[in-house]
Coordinates of C-alpha atoms in Angstrom, one line a residue:
M17 CA 13.5 -11.6 -35.4
T18 CA 11.3 -15.0 -36.0
T19 CA 8.1 -16.0 -34.5
S20 CA 7.8 -18.8 -31.9
A21 CA 6.0 -20.8 -34.3
L22 CA 3.2 -21.3 -32.2
P23 CA -0.5 -21.2 -33.3
K24 CA -2.5 -18.0 -32.7
F25 CA -5.0 -19.8 -30.9
R26 CA -2.5 -21.5 -28.6
Q27 CA -0.8 -18.1 -27.7
Q28 CA -4.1 -16.7 -26.8
L29 CA -4.4 -19.5 -24.4
I30 CA -1.3 -19.1 -23.3
L31 CA -1.7 -15.4 -22.6
A32 CA -5.1 -16.3 -20.5
V33 CA -3.1 -18.7 -18.4
L34 CA -0.4 -16.1 -17.8
M35 CA -3.2 -13.5 -16.7
V36 CA -4.4 -16.0 -14.2
C37 CA -0.9 -16.3 -12.7
S38 CA -0.6 -12.4 -12.6
L39 CA -3.7 -11.8 -11.1
L40 CA -2.9 -14.5 -8.4
I41 CA 0.2 -12.2 -7.1
W42 CA -2.1 -8.7 -7.5
L43 CA -5.2 -10.5 -5.4
D44 CA -2.7 -11.4 -2.7
N45 CA -1.1 -7.9 -2.9
T46 CA -4.3 -6.3 -2.1
V47 CA -6.2 -8.9 0.4
L48 CA -3.9 -8.2 3.2
S49 CA -4.5 -4.8 3.6
T50 CA -8.1 -5.5 4.2
T51 CA -7.2 -8.1 6.6
L52 CA -4.8 -6.5 8.9
E53 CA -7.3 -5.1 10.9
T54 CA -8.8 -8.7 11.6
L55 CA -5.3 -10.0 12.3
A56 CA -4.7 -7.7 15.3
D57 CA -8.1 -8.4 16.7
P58 CA -7.3 -10.6 19.7
V59 CA -10.5 -12.6 19.5
R60 CA -11.3 -12.8 15.6
G61 CA -7.5 -12.6 14.7
L62 CA -3.9 -13.7 15.9
N63 CA -3.7 -10.8 18.3
A64 CA -1.0 -9.3 16.2
S65 CA 0.9 -6.1 17.2
P66 CA 1.4 -3.5 14.6
A67 CA 5.3 -4.7 14.3
E68 CA 3.8 -8.1 13.8
L69 CA 1.6 -6.7 10.8
Q70 CA 4.6 -4.9 9.4
W71 CA 6.5 -7.9 9.1
A72 CA 3.5 -10.0 7.8
T73 CA 3.7 -7.5 5.0
G74 CA 7.1 -6.6 4.7
S75 CA 8.6 -10.1 4.6
Y76 CA 6.6 -11.0 1.5
T77 CA 7.9 -7.8 -0.3
L78 CA 11.3 -8.5 1.1
A79 CA 11.5 -12.0 -0.5
F80 CA 10.0 -10.7 -3.6
A81 CA 12.3 -7.8 -4.2
T82 CA 15.5 -9.7 -3.2
L83 CA 14.8 -13.0 -5.1
M84 CA 13.5 -12.0 -8.1
F85 CA 16.7 -11.3 -10.2
T86 CA 17.9 -14.9 -9.3
A87 CA 14.6 -16.4 -10.1
G88 CA 15.3 -14.8 -13.8
A89 CA 18.4 -16.8 -13.9
L90 CA 16.8 -20.0 -12.8
G91 CA 14.4 -19.5 -15.7
D92 CA 17.4 -19.4 -18.2
R93 CA 18.8 -22.8 -16.9
F94 CA 16.0 -24.7 -15.9
G95 CA 13.3 -23.4 -18.5
H96 CA 10.8 -20.8 -17.4
R97 CA 7.9 -23.0 -17.6
A98 CA 9.7 -25.5 -14.8
V99 CA 10.5 -22.1 -12.6
L100 CA 6.7 -20.9 -13.1
A101 CA 5.4 -24.1 -11.9
A102 CA 7.6 -24.4 -9.3
G103 CA 6.6 -20.9 -8.0
L104 CA 2.9 -21.6 -8.3
L105 CA 3.6 -24.7 -6.0
V106 CA 5.5 -22.6 -3.5
F107 CA 2.7 -20.0 -3.6
A108 CA -0.2 -22.5 -3.0
G109 CA 1.5 -24.5 -0.2
S110 CA 2.7 -21.5 1.7
S111 CA -0.7 -20.0 1.3
V112 CA -2.3 -22.9 3.1
W113 CA 0.5 -22.7 5.9
A114 CA -0.7 -18.6 6.1
A115 CA -4.5 -19.6 6.1
Y116 CA -3.8 -22.1 9.3
A117 CA -1.0 -20.3 10.9
G118 CA -1.2 -20.5 14.7
D119 CA 0.2 -17.3 15.5
A120 CA 1.8 -14.2 14.0
G121 CA 5.4 -15.7 13.9
Q122 CA 4.0 -18.6 11.7
L123 CA 2.2 -16.0 9.6
I124 CA 5.4 -14.1 8.9
A125 CA 7.2 -17.0 7.9
A126 CA 4.6 -18.2 5.7
R127 CA 4.2 -14.9 4.2
A128 CA 8.1 -14.8 3.3
A129 CA 7.5 -18.2 1.5
M130 CA 4.6 -16.7 -0.3
G131 CA 7.1 -13.9 -1.3
V132 CA 9.5 -16.7 -2.6
G133 CA 7.0 -18.1 -4.7
S134 CA 5.8 -14.6 -6.2
A135 CA 9.7 -14.0 -7.1
L136 CA 9.6 -17.4 -8.9
I137 CA 6.4 -16.6 -10.8
T138 CA 6.9 -12.9 -11.9
P139 CA 10.1 -13.2 -14.0
A140 CA 9.0 -16.6 -15.6
N141 CA 5.6 -15.2 -16.3
L142 CA 6.7 -12.3 -18.5
A143 CA 9.6 -14.1 -20.1
I144 CA 7.1 -16.7 -21.3
L145 CA 5.1 -13.9 -22.5
M146 CA 7.9 -12.6 -24.3
W147 CA 9.0 -16.0 -26.0
T148 CA 5.4 -16.4 -27.1
F149 CA 4.6 -13.1 -28.8
T150 CA 6.7 -11.4 -31.3
G151 CA 6.4 -8.0 -33.3
P152 CA 3.4 -6.0 -33.0
A153 CA 1.5 -9.1 -31.3
R154 CA 3.7 -8.5 -28.5
S155 CA 2.9 -5.1 -27.7
T156 CA -0.8 -6.0 -27.9
A157 CA -0.3 -8.9 -25.6
I158 CA 1.5 -7.0 -22.9
A159 CA -1.1 -4.2 -22.9
V160 CA -3.7 -7.1 -22.4
F161 CA -1.6 -9.0 -19.8
S162 CA -1.4 -5.6 -17.9
T163 CA -5.3 -5.2 -17.1
S164 CA -4.5 -8.2 -14.9
A165 CA -3.0 -5.8 -12.3
G166 CA -6.0 -3.5 -12.4
V167 CA -8.5 -5.9 -12.0
G168 CA -6.5 -7.6 -9.0
M169 CA -6.1 -4.1 -7.5
A170 CA -10.0 -3.5 -7.8
V171 CA -11.0 -7.0 -6.8
G172 CA -8.8 -7.9 -4.1
P173 CA -10.1 -5.7 -1.3
V174 CA -13.7 -6.5 -2.0
L175 CA -13.2 -10.2 -2.3
A176 CA -11.4 -10.2 1.0
G177 CA -14.1 -8.2 2.5
V178 CA -16.8 -10.9 1.7
L179 CA -14.5 -13.6 2.6
L180 CA -14.0 -12.1 6.3
D181 CA -17.7 -11.3 6.4
H182 CA -18.6 -14.9 5.8
F183 CA -15.5 -16.8 7.0
W184 CA -12.4 -17.0 9.1
W185 CA -9.6 -14.6 8.2
G186 CA -7.5 -17.7 6.8
S187 CA -10.0 -17.9 3.8
V188 CA -8.3 -15.0 2.1
F189 CA -5.2 -17.0 1.7
L190 CA -6.8 -20.2 1.1
V191 CA -8.7 -18.7 -2.0
N192 CA -5.3 -18.8 -3.8
V193 CA -5.1 -22.7 -4.1
P194 CA -8.0 -23.2 -6.6
V195 CA -6.6 -20.6 -8.6
V196 CA -3.2 -22.4 -8.5
V197 CA -4.6 -25.4 -9.7
L198 CA -6.4 -23.7 -12.5
A199 CA -3.3 -21.9 -13.7
L200 CA -0.9 -25.3 -13.3
I201 CA -3.6 -27.3 -15.2
G202 CA -3.2 -24.8 -18.1
I203 CA 0.5 -24.2 -17.8
V204 CA 1.0 -28.5 -18.2
L205 CA -1.2 -28.6 -21.1
L206 CA -0.3 -25.4 -23.1
V207 CA 3.1 -23.6 -22.2
P208 CA 6.3 -25.0 -23.6
N209 CA 9.5 -24.9 -21.7
F210 CA 11.3 -22.0 -23.1
R211 CA 14.7 -21.3 -22.0
S212 CA 17.4 -18.8 -22.8
P213 CA 20.4 -19.9 -25.0
V214 CA 22.4 -17.5 -22.7
V215 CA 22.6 -19.0 -19.1
R216 CA 23.1 -16.3 -16.5
S217 CA 25.2 -16.7 -12.9
L218 CA 22.9 -17.1 -10.0
D219 CA 24.8 -14.7 -7.8
P220 CA 24.7 -16.2 -4.4
A221 CA 26.6 -13.6 -3.0
G222 CA 24.4 -10.8 -4.1
M223 CA 21.5 -12.4 -3.1
L224 CA 22.6 -13.3 0.6
L225 CA 23.8 -9.6 1.0
S226 CA 20.6 -8.1 -0.4
V227 CA 18.4 -10.4 1.8
S228 CA 20.2 -10.2 5.2
G229 CA 20.9 -6.3 4.5
L230 CA 17.2 -5.1 3.9
A231 CA 16.2 -7.5 6.9
A232 CA 18.5 -6.1 9.1
L233 CA 17.6 -2.7 8.0
A234 CA 13.7 -3.4 8.4
Y235 CA 14.4 -5.3 11.7
G236 CA 16.0 -2.0 13.1
L237 CA 13.3 0.4 11.5
I238 CA 10.5 -1.8 13.1
R239 CA 12.0 -2.4 16.6
A240 CA 12.4 1.4 17.0
G241 CA 8.3 1.5 16.9
Q242 CA 8.3 -1.3 19.4
V243 CA 10.4 0.4 22.0
A244 CA 9.5 3.9 20.9
A245 CA 13.0 5.1 20.9
W246 CA 16.0 5.4 18.2
G247 CA 18.9 5.2 20.6
R248 CA 18.8 1.9 21.8
T249 CA 21.3 -0.8 20.6
D250 CA 18.9 -3.1 19.2
V251 CA 17.6 -0.2 17.0
W252 CA 20.5 1.6 15.5
A253 CA 22.6 -1.6 15.3
P254 CA 20.7 -3.6 13.1
I255 CA 20.1 -0.2 11.0
A256 CA 23.8 0.4 10.7
I257 CA 24.5 -3.5 10.0
G258 CA 21.9 -3.3 7.3
L259 CA 23.2 -0.2 5.5
V260 CA 26.5 -1.9 5.6
L261 CA 25.6 -5.0 3.9
L262 CA 23.6 -3.3 1.4
A263 CA 26.9 -1.1 0.8
A264 CA 28.7 -4.5 0.7
F265 CA 25.9 -5.8 -2.0
V266 CA 26.4 -2.8 -4.4
L267 CA 30.4 -3.1 -3.9
V268 CA 29.9 -7.0 -5.0
E269 CA 27.6 -6.4 -8.0
L270 CA 30.2 -3.6 -9.4
R271 CA 32.9 -6.4 -9.5
V272 CA 30.8 -8.9 -11.4
K273 CA 31.1 -8.6 -15.2
V274 CA 27.3 -9.4 -15.7
P275 CA 25.7 -8.2 -12.7
S276 CA 21.9 -9.6 -11.6
F277 CA 21.6 -6.0 -10.2
D278 CA 23.7 -3.3 -12.0
P279 CA 24.0 -0.2 -9.6
R280 CA 26.0 1.6 -12.2
L281 CA 22.9 1.9 -14.0
L282 CA 21.7 4.2 -11.1
A283 CA 24.4 6.7 -11.8
Q284 CA 22.8 7.9 -15.0
R285 CA 20.9 11.1 -14.1
T286 CA 17.5 10.1 -15.7
F287 CA 17.6 6.4 -14.9
G288 CA 18.9 6.8 -11.4
G289 CA 16.8 9.8 -10.4
G290 CA 13.9 8.7 -11.9
N291 CA 14.0 5.3 -10.1
V292 CA 14.9 7.0 -6.6
A293 CA 11.6 9.1 -7.2
L294 CA 9.5 6.2 -8.0
G295 CA 11.0 4.2 -4.8
L296 CA 9.9 7.2 -2.9
L297 CA 6.6 6.9 -4.1
L298 CA 6.3 3.3 -3.3
F299 CA 7.6 4.1 0.0
A300 CA 4.6 6.4 0.5
M301 CA 1.9 4.3 -1.0
A302 CA 2.9 1.5 1.1
A303 CA 2.9 3.6 4.1
V304 CA -0.4 5.4 3.5
T305 CA -1.9 1.9 2.6
F306 CA -0.8 0.7 6.0
Y307 CA -2.5 3.6 7.4
N308 CA -5.8 3.4 5.5
A309 CA -6.6 -0.2 6.5
F310 CA -6.8 0.8 10.2
Y311 CA -8.3 3.8 9.6
L312 CA -11.5 2.8 7.8
Q313 CA -12.1 -0.8 9.9
G314 CA -10.5 0.1 13.4
A315 CA -11.3 3.9 13.8
R316 CA -14.2 4.2 11.7
G317 CA -15.7 0.9 12.4
F318 CA -16.3 -0.4 8.8
S319 CA -16.8 -3.9 8.1
P320 CA -14.3 -5.6 5.7
I321 CA -16.5 -5.5 2.8
E322 CA -17.4 -1.9 3.5
A323 CA -13.7 -1.2 3.7
G324 CA -13.1 -3.3 0.7
L325 CA -15.6 -1.0 -1.4
A326 CA -14.6 2.1 0.1
S327 CA -11.0 1.4 -1.4
L328 CA -12.4 0.8 -4.9
P329 CA -11.7 4.4 -6.1
T330 CA -8.2 4.0 -5.7
A331 CA -8.1 1.1 -8.2
I332 CA -10.4 2.9 -10.5
G333 CA -8.2 6.2 -10.7
A334 CA -5.2 4.0 -11.1
L335 CA -6.7 2.2 -14.0
L336 CA -7.7 5.4 -15.7
G337 CA -4.7 7.4 -14.7
A338 CA -2.0 5.1 -16.7
P339 CA -3.8 5.7 -20.1
V340 CA -4.8 9.3 -19.2
G341 CA -1.1 9.8 -18.4
A342 CA 0.1 8.4 -21.7
R343 CA -1.8 10.5 -23.9
L344 CA -1.1 13.6 -22.0
V345 CA 2.7 12.7 -22.0
H346 CA 2.4 12.3 -26.2
R347 CA 0.6 15.4 -26.3
W348 CA 3.1 17.7 -23.6
S349 CA 6.2 16.0 -22.2
L350 CA 6.8 13.5 -19.7
R351 CA 8.1 16.2 -17.2
L352 CA 5.1 18.4 -17.5
V353 CA 2.8 15.6 -16.9
S354 CA 4.6 13.3 -14.2
V355 CA 6.1 15.9 -11.7
P356 CA 2.7 17.6 -11.4
A357 CA 1.0 14.2 -10.7
L358 CA 3.4 13.0 -8.2
T359 CA 3.1 16.3 -6.3
V360 CA -1.0 15.8 -6.5
A361 CA -0.4 12.3 -5.3
A362 CA 1.7 13.6 -2.5
L363 CA -0.8 16.2 -1.4
T364 CA -3.5 13.4 -1.4
M365 CA -1.3 11.6 1.2
G366 CA -1.1 14.5 3.2
A367 CA -4.6 15.1 3.3
Y368 CA -4.9 12.2 5.5
G369 CA -3.9 14.6 8.2
L370 CA -7.5 16.2 7.7
F371 CA -9.5 13.0 8.2
G372 CA -11.1 12.5 11.5
L373 CA -13.5 9.9 13.1
R374 CA -16.6 11.8 11.4
T375 CA -15.0 12.8 8.0
P376 CA -17.9 12.1 5.3
L377 CA -17.4 9.1 3.5
V378 CA -17.9 10.9 0.0
R379 CA -14.9 13.2 0.9
I380 CA -12.6 10.3 1.4
E381 CA -13.9 8.7 -1.7
I382 CA -13.0 11.6 -3.7
L383 CA -9.7 12.0 -2.3
L384 CA -8.8 8.1 -2.8
F385 CA -9.8 8.9 -6.5
F386 CA -7.7 11.3 -7.3
Q387 CA -4.7 9.6 -5.4
G388 CA -5.2 6.5 -7.6
L389 CA -5.4 8.7 -10.8
S390 CA -2.3 10.7 -10.1
I391 CA -0.3 7.7 -9.0
G392 CA -1.4 5.8 -12.3
M393 CA -0.2 9.0 -14.2
V394 CA 3.3 8.7 -12.5
I395 CA 4.2 5.1 -12.5
G396 CA 3.3 3.8 -16.0
P397 CA 4.7 6.4 -18.3
V398 CA 7.7 7.1 -16.0
T399 CA 8.9 3.5 -15.8
A400 CA 8.3 3.2 -19.9
A401 CA 10.3 6.4 -20.4
L402 CA 13.1 5.3 -17.8
I403 CA 13.8 1.9 -19.6
S404 CA 13.7 3.5 -22.9
T405 CA 16.5 5.8 -22.0
L406 CA 18.5 2.6 -22.1
P407 CA 20.1 0.8 -25.2
L408 CA 17.8 -2.3 -26.0
E409 CA 20.5 -4.9 -24.7
R410 CA 20.3 -3.2 -21.1
A411 CA 16.6 -3.0 -21.0
G412 CA 16.7 -6.4 -19.0
A413 CA 19.4 -5.1 -16.5
G414 CA 17.5 -1.9 -16.3
S415 CA 14.5 -3.8 -15.3
A416 CA 15.8 -5.7 -12.6
V417 CA 17.1 -2.3 -10.9
T418 CA 13.5 -0.6 -11.4
N419 CA 11.8 -3.5 -9.8
T420 CA 14.5 -3.9 -6.8
V421 CA 14.2 -0.2 -5.9
R422 CA 10.4 -0.2 -6.1
Q423 CA 10.1 -3.3 -3.8
T424 CA 12.9 -2.0 -1.5
G425 CA 10.9 1.4 -1.2
S426 CA 7.8 -0.4 -0.3
V427 CA 9.6 -2.5 2.4
I428 CA 11.1 0.5 4.1
G429 CA 7.9 2.6 3.6
I430 CA 5.9 -0.1 5.9
A431 CA 8.8 -0.3 8.3
V432 CA 9.1 3.5 8.7
G433 CA 5.5 4.2 8.4
G434 CA 4.4 1.7 10.9
T435 CA 6.9 2.8 13.3
I436 CA 5.9 6.5 13.3
M437 CA 2.6 5.5 14.0
S438 CA 3.4 3.3 17.0
I439 CA 5.9 5.9 18.3
V440 CA 3.1 8.8 18.0
Y441 CA 0.2 6.2 19.3
R442 CA 2.1 5.4 22.5
H443 CA 2.7 9.0 23.5
A444 CA -0.8 10.2 22.6
I445 CA -2.7 7.1 24.5
E446 CA -0.5 7.4 27.8
P447 CA -2.3 10.2 29.4
S448 CA -5.6 8.2 29.1
L449 CA -3.9 4.9 30.8
G450 CA -4.4 6.2 34.4
G451 CA -6.1 3.6 36.8
T452 CA -5.7 0.7 34.1
P453 CA -4.1 -2.2 35.7
G454 CA -0.4 -3.1 34.8
P455 CA -0.9 -5.8 32.3
M456 CA -3.8 -4.3 30.5
R457 CA -1.8 -0.8 30.4
E458 CA 1.0 -2.5 28.7
Q459 CA -1.6 -4.0 26.4
A460 CA -3.3 -0.8 25.4
R461 CA 0.1 0.8 24.6
V462 CA 0.8 -1.5 21.9
S463 CA -1.9 -0.5 19.7
A464 CA -5.3 0.9 19.3
E465 CA -6.8 -2.6 18.6
Q466 CA -5.3 -3.8 22.0
A467 CA -6.7 -0.7 23.6
R468 CA -10.2 -1.4 22.5
H469 CA -10.1 -4.9 23.5
V470 CA -8.9 -3.6 27.1
A471 CA -11.8 -1.2 27.2
T472 CA -14.4 -3.9 26.3
A473 CA -12.8 -6.3 29.0
T474 CA -12.8 -3.7 31.7
H475 CA -16.1 -1.8 30.6
R476 CA -14.3 1.8 29.9
P477 CA -15.5 3.0 26.7
A478 CA -13.7 6.1 27.2
L479 CA -10.6 4.1 26.7
A480 CA -11.9 2.9 23.5
H481 CA -12.7 6.6 22.7
A482 CA -9.2 7.6 23.8
A483 CA -7.6 5.0 21.4
D484 CA -9.3 6.2 18.4
D485 CA -8.4 9.7 18.9
A486 CA -4.8 8.7 19.6
F487 CA -4.7 6.7 16.4
V488 CA -6.0 9.4 14.4
H489 CA -3.5 11.7 15.7
A490 CA -0.6 9.5 14.8
M491 CA -2.0 9.0 11.3
H492 CA -2.0 12.9 11.1
V493 CA 1.5 13.0 12.0
G494 CA 2.5 10.1 9.8
A495 CA 0.7 11.8 6.9
V496 CA 2.6 14.7 7.0
W497 CA 6.0 12.8 6.9
I498 CA 4.5 10.7 4.1
M499 CA 3.8 13.8 2.4
F500 CA 7.0 15.3 2.6
I501 CA 9.0 12.1 1.3
A502 CA 6.7 12.0 -1.8
L503 CA 7.2 15.4 -2.3
F504 CA 11.0 15.2 -2.2
G505 CA 10.4 12.4 -4.9
A506 CA 8.8 14.9 -7.2
A507 CA 11.5 17.1 -6.8
V508 CA 13.9 14.4 -7.4
L509 CA 11.9 13.6 -10.7
L510 CA 11.9 17.0 -11.8
I511 CA 15.7 17.1 -11.8
A512 CA 15.9 13.5 -13.1
L513 CA 13.8 14.3 -16.2
R514 CA 15.1 17.6 -17.3
S515 CA 16.8 15.7 -20.7
V516 CA 14.1 13.2 -21.3
R517 CA 12.6 13.9 -24.9
K518 CA 8.9 13.7 -25.6
P519 CA 7.9 10.0 -26.9
A520 CA 7.3 10.8 -30.5
A521 CA 10.9 12.2 -30.9
A522 CA 12.5 9.2 -29.2
G523 CA 10.2 6.6 -31.1
R524 CA 11.2 8.1 -34.3
E525 CA 14.8 7.4 -33.3
R526 CA 14.2 3.6 -32.1
E527 CA 11.2 2.4 -33.9
R528 CA 13.4 0.5 -36.5
D529 CA 15.2 -1.4 -33.5
Q530 CA 12.3 -2.1 -31.3
E531 CA 9.5 -4.3 -32.4
A532 CA 7.9 -4.8 -29.2
G533 CA 7.1 -1.1 -28.6
P534 CA 7.0 1.2 -25.4
A535 CA 4.3 -1.2 -23.8
A536 CA 6.9 -3.9 -23.6
D537 CA 9.3 -1.6 -21.7
E538 CA 6.5 -0.6 -19.4
A539 CA 5.9 -4.1 -18.6
S540 CA 9.4 -5.3 -18.4
P541 CA 10.5 -4.2 -14.9
R542 CA 8.5 -6.8 -13.5
A543 CA 10.8 -9.5 -15.0
G544 CA 13.9 -8.8 -13.8
A545 CA 15.4 -10.7 -16.7
E546 CA 16.8 -10.1 -20.1
V547 CA 14.5 -12.3 -22.7
P548 CA 15.9 -12.6 -26.0
P549 CA 13.9 -13.5 -28.9
A550 CA 12.3 -16.6 -29.4
R551 CA 14.1 -18.8 -32.0
E552 CA 12.6 -21.9 -33.5
G553 CA 13.9 -25.1 -32.0
D554 CA 15.0 -23.7 -28.5
D555 CA 13.0 -26.4 -26.8
V556 CA 9.8 -24.3 -27.8
G557 CA 7.7 -27.6 -28.5
S558 CA 8.7 -29.7 -25.4
H559 CA 6.1 -30.4 -22.7

């Protein structure tokens, strides 16, 4: 394996540019959760309903999940630098669109476009990293690169809180633009246009089936929350159509010689079961994050900056959990560490059922810290172990499957979690709406945010208190369901990891063939593309 022939100083500058690109995506993933309550406000925001907020979050993740493996193939064809630059331009343009959206529908469309940009950025980002560094330097670079995720998780909510306290809600999207400009300057000046000698097919049929299938499934699930019923045709029909389209997607990928998404890998007990467990964990994380945003700012009345600071323990716990989990896995085994950690994560999510309107903040902060810690102890070590169960030449295909399953879990988690909250809230608020005028009654049924606005307009503080109580009750019910889903994920992981050896044993068998080390495998699920070693003369020096 040869090096990429780039000077060491230039390699370090390229790594800094790539970290800026990664930080951009992680910031955007976290700032929106702090902004949801403001977007729901009829005066300060867009008067968005819970379903519209679910779509504002889910449309981004849906586009991100279903287009990423296609974006990796585009990088093989046109060069990863070109695709990365295109993704940044799309991301910046759609961020401006989101910032100045006139209604929730425009925001949803802009967020979907931002997801397209992220799908172009992510595989190109890691592919350039893998081409730039080789051998032990690659492992070190990936370890440094991965810190951008933790920084984004920690900084995002606080940054959003500061912006919302001083500017209008669109500022949380507009702040992306100067970061993109900085990244583009670095790309033009420093990054060669690496491209793969093996050009993969774009798989348009798979892309269309996966996008339409997930969109139809999510629409049906979110629609159930809007109408508070599951038996209506406009609820079960989209769900059924979505499942059929996703089944067709799997069948199409099974017939492709080199599929972008290889469902055969999910038939392997360890790899398939482990990914199902991670998908269920991401499902639960997305749903509980959705609840937490409305609990802190809506029911508890925290300002955006207070809510952002209150979310810091989760990020700090996740940052500490990854290295702690890795050390414990080397001392004991992946099964003995990850299954109890996932169980603890599930129980902390269920503990939201104990939160009330006067729960001491320190109790919430301790819970959020252990939630982040346990999640960090699961995701990193399990991802690395799952990829390491595959042959080296299948690591890229495994990355695409792992990432798609994760993002799909997030999409469905937001849809199902939000729908449970909406249905339970509607039933809980109904007894308090007696005497409320017809149009305002319907508005108060939509969400607690709308009910508080009605209470202010009609000078009925009792209605605002009832809305808070109804929301907390809905959160309690949703938290119990989320806990059981995450516990099911722990049970699946317990079964899936029966045959996984300790990392030291597996590493002795593979260390002569794998120069990148386990850190490369841990980061590779974000690429969704197989990246061959850099070769001298492969368009490395072109600008």
